Amino acid sequence: MAGKRVKRTSGYPSSKRNSGLLGRLGRVGRQKLTIMLIPHSEKRVFNFQISLLALSFISILLISLVVTFVWLTADFSGTNDLLASRSRDLEHSEASLEVLRDEVNQLISSTETFQKTLSGTLNTLGIESAGRDAAANRNGDLTSFFNVESAENGSLSETLEIQKLKTALDQSVTSLDEIGQILNSQKSLLSDIPTMWPLKGVQGYVTAVFGPSIHPFSGQWYLHKGVDMAYGYGVPIISTANGKVLEVDFDEGYGNFVVIRHKYGFYTKYAHLQRTYVRPGQDISQGDVLGTMGNTGLSTGPHLHYEVRIGSQVVDPVKYINMTDNHDIFNRVTRNLQKYK
């Protein structure tokens, strides 16, 4: 019983102290403040009363509102800056996209021109690529690659154009491979027949063409069996095709000369040489130097007399020079030849 009395007496003072603190706070909060608004004129003074508790609550509310407003303003400003930055990025992306569209359109136009040229080349070479027809059929139904409907902004149309371009380029690679195979098969042929210009490093001047002409010494008409090319002493003379040296000799008409036998019944002759650097039986590759330009034999000046024969029949050498890739030289020589025809 004594212990229970001790418990009651020990808890009572604490509760009393708490009640006293809350009571004092309540009394302070209920205290009134009078706020007076005094105008400079003689109008009535306006005043009102407010408790400290209400004033504290209003102050906290106002501070919260100000802090919230400042935070929202800062957040809105940051969001606005972010939107402005994204807008600039979007404008830049749209400008870049327009440039890309223009480049794609130009590429498509160039590809169409290339395809027309390639088609003409294939027709000239007699190549019929079965893949081209298949590609053409695919171009007409490329929407099967996409499971969507055409968009109004044209994005799908541009994608289709790029897909067509890819298909066309893939097909062109196949055609170019076919052309490459033909060129490789013909490369050895062009090396085995006399298609190269016989003067090394210079064009020279055509002073006489193949055909009937007046002999510079006898003044009589005769058949000029080759082409005369003048330039100067010491110009390297090269073999116009692969072959074997058949003859290296001298006579009064041709002076120092070299005869080479080639495949397919071709023979070439190089006359009026100053010096010769080959011997009979020697294997020769197209472009090898045979000697130098000179003025030996019946000659009016340093030049090369160049002949082409098929078997025992002489032919116009220019017809075979036309088969080379030296188009610039051949065109200039052809214009030069017209002066003598």
Tab-separated table of C-alpha atoms in Angstrom, residues 50 110 114 120 212 238 249 273 280 293:
chain	number	residue	atom	x	y	z
A	50	ILE	CA	-5.408	39.858	-33.535
A	110	SER	CA	22.960	10.769	-109.725
A	114	PHE	CA	24.549	6.191	-113.427
A	120	GLY	CA	23.938	1.517	-122.093
A	212	PRO	CA	48.744	5.538	-151.556
A	238	ILE	CA	58.435	0.501	-127.665
A	249	ASP	CA	68.564	-6.051	-139.413
A	273	LEU	CA	65.968	3.308	-135.866
A	280	PRO	CA	66.259	-12.178	-132.596
A	293	MET	CA	64.236	6.993	-133.164
